[in-house]
Amino acid sequence: MTGVVRRVGVILAELAEAATPLSLAELTCRTGLPKTTVHRLLASLCSTGLVRRADVGYLLGPAASPACDPVPDPAPLTLPRRCFLPHLVELYERTHQMVSLCVLVGDEVVVIERIYGHDRADDGADDVDRVPAGHTAAGRVLLAFAWAVRSDEGLERCLAGIRRRRVAVHTAACNAGVICAAAPVVGRAGRVVAAVEIAGGSPAMGVTAMVDQVRRTALAISAAARCLG
């Protein structure tokens, strides 16, 4: 029994440390346990809710301590503005749409920088700096990479799609004519630490163009974050 507990502890520890779901092969490699043993223990842990099967592997389940859940790296909150502001300004100059940089705090998205002009798209949030994450494209991106367990299967399917595409597109709740697109910013530790969002209401700018532009900016900010000493 002591040996079983130790093996279970090793598996849970690896899942708690991982920033993304781990496959059976990855868990076998990381734990050094036989593949058949890991598979058998994962099945038991899934049945108790301590582990959950995701679309690309395994992660901690709802019965695991919330303190063990991986959380977003808070690095963007201390990221110098010189690392992201020039890229946001360039995004605004290329598109003339409202652009933002956001981070996740609990289940809310917090805007740490927003740029817009006189002809900005009205998404109803230009004077709000903290909203439920599920109500915005940036928030959905951040939720997708936070790897917390969601009881809403529909939301989990949506987040799984965002993880695959590495972009979220969302219609503003207050104005059906406004489309928002967001892409993840990756910090020095390799975790998603923020999201760039663009809100567009101009017919001249299609969704594909918005997605391309926001991805380009997110990649540029990620590169700047990695260069920090």
Coordinates of C-alpha atoms in Angstrom, one line a residue:
M1 CA 0.0 0.0 0.0
T2 CA 2.9 2.4 0.8
G3 CA 4.3 1.8 -2.7
V4 CA 0.9 2.6 -4.3
V5 CA 0.6 5.8 -2.3
R6 CA 4.1 6.8 -3.4
R7 CA 3.4 6.2 -7.0
V8 CA 0.1 8.1 -6.8
G9 CA 1.9 11.0 -5.1
V10 CA 4.6 11.1 -7.9
I11 CA 1.9 11.2 -10.6
L12 CA -0.1 14.0 -8.9
A13 CA 3.1 16.0 -8.2
E14 CA 4.0 15.9 -11.9
L15 CA 0.5 17.0 -12.9
A16 CA 0.6 19.8 -10.4
E17 CA 3.9 21.1 -11.7
A18 CA 2.9 20.9 -15.4
A19 CA 1.8 24.0 -17.2
T20 CA -0.2 21.9 -19.8
P21 CA -1.9 18.5 -19.7
L22 CA 0.6 15.5 -19.8
S23 CA 0.1 12.5 -22.0
L24 CA 0.5 8.9 -20.8
A25 CA 3.9 8.8 -22.5
E26 CA 5.1 12.0 -20.8
L27 CA 3.9 10.9 -17.4
T28 CA 5.7 7.6 -17.9
C29 CA 8.9 9.4 -18.8
R30 CA 8.7 11.9 -16.0
T31 CA 7.8 9.5 -13.2
G32 CA 10.0 6.6 -14.3
L33 CA 7.1 4.2 -13.6
P34 CA 6.1 1.4 -15.9
K35 CA 3.6 2.5 -18.6
T36 CA 1.0 -0.1 -17.5
T37 CA 1.3 1.1 -13.9
V38 CA 0.8 4.7 -14.8
H39 CA -2.2 3.8 -17.1
R40 CA -3.8 1.8 -14.3
L41 CA -3.3 4.4 -11.6
L42 CA -4.6 7.2 -13.9
A43 CA -7.8 5.2 -14.5
S44 CA -8.3 4.9 -10.7
L45 CA -7.5 8.6 -10.1
C46 CA -9.9 9.7 -12.9
S47 CA -12.7 7.7 -11.3
T48 CA -12.1 9.5 -8.0
G49 CA -11.9 12.9 -9.5
L50 CA -8.3 13.5 -8.5
V51 CA -7.2 13.4 -12.2
R52 CA -9.1 14.5 -15.3
R53 CA -8.7 13.4 -18.9
A54 CA -8.4 16.4 -21.2
D55 CA -8.3 16.5 -25.0
V56 CA -4.5 16.2 -25.2
G57 CA -3.6 14.4 -21.9
Y58 CA -4.2 14.4 -18.2
L59 CA -4.5 17.2 -15.6
L60 CA -5.6 17.6 -12.0
G61 CA -9.2 16.9 -11.4
P62 CA -11.9 18.7 -9.3
A63 CA -11.2 16.6 -6.2
A64 CA -7.5 17.8 -6.1
S65 CA -6.6 20.7 -3.9
P66 CA -7.1 24.1 -5.6
A67 CA -3.8 25.1 -4.2
C68 CA -2.2 22.5 -6.5
D69 CA -3.7 23.8 -9.7
P70 CA -1.3 25.5 -12.0
V71 CA -1.9 29.3 -12.1
P72 CA -0.9 31.9 -14.7
D73 CA 2.5 33.4 -14.2
P74 CA 2.1 36.9 -12.8
A75 CA 5.1 38.2 -14.8
P76 CA 3.1 40.5 -17.1
L77 CA 2.1 42.6 -14.1
T78 CA 5.7 43.6 -13.7
L79 CA 6.6 43.5 -17.3
P80 CA 8.1 46.9 -18.2
R81 CA 5.8 48.9 -20.4
R82 CA 8.7 49.3 -22.9
C83 CA 8.3 45.6 -23.7
F84 CA 4.7 45.7 -24.8
L85 CA 3.6 49.3 -25.3
P86 CA 5.5 49.9 -28.6
H87 CA 3.9 46.7 -30.0
L88 CA 0.4 47.8 -28.9
V89 CA 0.9 51.2 -30.5
E90 CA 2.1 49.5 -33.7
L91 CA -1.0 47.3 -33.7
Y92 CA -3.2 50.3 -33.2
E93 CA -1.5 52.2 -36.0
R94 CA -1.9 49.3 -38.4
T95 CA -5.5 48.7 -37.6
H96 CA -7.0 51.9 -36.0
Q97 CA -9.0 49.6 -33.8
M98 CA -9.1 49.4 -30.0
V99 CA -6.3 47.2 -28.7
S100 CA -5.6 45.9 -25.2
L101 CA -3.2 43.9 -23.1
C102 CA -4.9 41.8 -20.4
V103 CA -4.0 39.3 -17.6
L104 CA -6.1 36.8 -15.7
V105 CA -6.9 37.3 -12.0
G106 CA -9.1 34.4 -10.7
D107 CA -11.9 34.2 -13.2
E108 CA -11.7 37.8 -14.2
V109 CA -9.7 39.5 -16.9
V110 CA -7.9 42.7 -16.0
V111 CA -6.9 45.2 -18.6
I112 CA -3.4 46.6 -17.9
E113 CA -3.1 48.7 -21.1
R114 CA -5.7 49.9 -23.7
I115 CA -5.2 52.1 -26.7
Y116 CA -8.0 53.5 -28.9
G117 CA -8.8 56.6 -31.0
H118 CA -11.9 58.7 -31.6
D119 CA -13.4 56.1 -34.0
R120 CA -12.9 53.1 -31.7
A121 CA -15.3 50.2 -31.8
D122 CA -17.8 50.3 -28.9
D123 CA -17.5 47.0 -27.2
G124 CA -19.0 48.4 -24.0
A125 CA -15.8 47.9 -22.0
D126 CA -13.6 50.9 -22.9
D127 CA -14.1 52.3 -19.3
V128 CA -14.0 49.0 -17.5
D129 CA -10.7 47.4 -16.5
R130 CA -12.0 44.2 -14.8
V131 CA -14.7 41.9 -16.2
P132 CA -15.6 38.2 -16.1
A133 CA -13.0 36.4 -18.3
G134 CA -15.6 34.4 -20.2
H135 CA -17.2 37.6 -21.6
T136 CA -14.1 38.6 -23.6
A137 CA -11.8 37.1 -26.2
A138 CA -8.7 37.9 -24.1
G139 CA -10.3 36.3 -21.1
R140 CA -11.1 33.1 -23.0
V141 CA -7.6 32.8 -24.2
L142 CA -6.3 33.2 -20.6
L143 CA -8.8 30.7 -19.3
A144 CA -7.8 28.2 -22.0
F145 CA -4.2 28.2 -20.9
A146 CA -4.8 28.5 -17.1
W147 CA -5.7 24.7 -17.1
A148 CA -8.2 25.0 -14.3
V149 CA -11.0 22.5 -14.2
R150 CA -14.3 23.8 -15.7
S151 CA -17.6 22.1 -14.8
D152 CA -19.2 23.6 -18.0
E153 CA -18.5 21.0 -20.7
G154 CA -19.5 23.5 -23.4
L155 CA -17.0 26.0 -22.2
E156 CA -14.3 23.4 -21.9
R157 CA -14.8 22.4 -25.5
C158 CA -14.6 26.0 -26.5
L159 CA -11.3 26.5 -24.5
A160 CA -9.9 23.3 -26.0
G161 CA -10.4 24.8 -29.5
I162 CA -8.7 28.0 -28.4
R163 CA -5.7 26.0 -27.1
R164 CA -5.4 24.3 -30.5
R165 CA -5.8 27.4 -32.6
R166 CA -4.0 29.7 -30.1
V167 CA -6.5 32.4 -30.8
A168 CA -10.0 33.4 -29.6
V169 CA -12.7 35.3 -31.5
H170 CA -15.7 36.6 -29.6
T171 CA -18.7 38.9 -30.4
A172 CA -19.1 41.8 -28.0
A173 CA -22.1 41.2 -25.8
C174 CA -23.4 44.8 -26.0
N175 CA -22.9 45.3 -29.8
A176 CA -23.2 42.4 -32.3
G177 CA -21.3 44.5 -34.8
V178 CA -18.1 44.4 -32.8
I179 CA -15.8 41.4 -33.1
C180 CA -12.9 40.8 -30.7
A181 CA -9.9 38.6 -31.4
A182 CA -7.2 37.7 -28.9
A183 CA -3.9 35.8 -28.9
P184 CA -1.7 34.6 -26.0
V185 CA 1.6 36.2 -24.8
V186 CA 4.1 33.7 -23.6
G187 CA 6.6 34.7 -20.8
R188 CA 10.1 33.7 -20.1
A189 CA 9.0 30.5 -18.3
G190 CA 7.1 29.3 -21.3
R191 CA 3.7 29.9 -19.8
V192 CA 0.9 32.1 -21.2
V193 CA 1.0 35.2 -19.1
A194 CA -1.1 37.7 -20.9
A195 CA -3.3 38.2 -24.0
V196 CA -3.4 40.8 -26.7
E197 CA -6.9 41.7 -27.8
I198 CA -8.3 43.8 -30.7
A199 CA -11.9 45.0 -31.0
G200 CA -13.0 45.8 -34.5
G201 CA -16.2 47.2 -35.8
S202 CA -15.0 48.3 -39.3
P203 CA -16.4 46.4 -42.2
A204 CA -13.1 47.1 -44.0
M205 CA -11.3 44.8 -41.5
G206 CA -12.4 41.2 -41.6
V207 CA -11.9 38.6 -38.9
T208 CA -9.0 36.9 -40.7
A209 CA -7.1 40.2 -40.8
M210 CA -7.8 40.8 -37.1
V211 CA -6.6 37.3 -36.2
D212 CA -3.4 37.8 -38.2
Q213 CA -2.7 41.2 -36.7
V214 CA -3.3 40.2 -33.1
R215 CA -1.2 37.0 -33.5
R216 CA 1.7 39.0 -34.9
T217 CA 1.6 41.4 -32.0
A218 CA 1.3 38.7 -29.4
L219 CA 4.4 37.0 -30.9
A220 CA 6.3 40.2 -30.8
I221 CA 5.6 40.9 -27.2
S222 CA 6.4 37.3 -26.3
A223 CA 9.8 37.7 -28.0
A224 CA 10.4 40.9 -26.0
A225 CA 9.5 39.2 -22.7
R226 CA 12.0 36.4 -23.4
C227 CA 14.8 38.9 -24.0
L228 CA 14.4 40.4 -20.5
G229 CA 17.5 39.8 -18.3

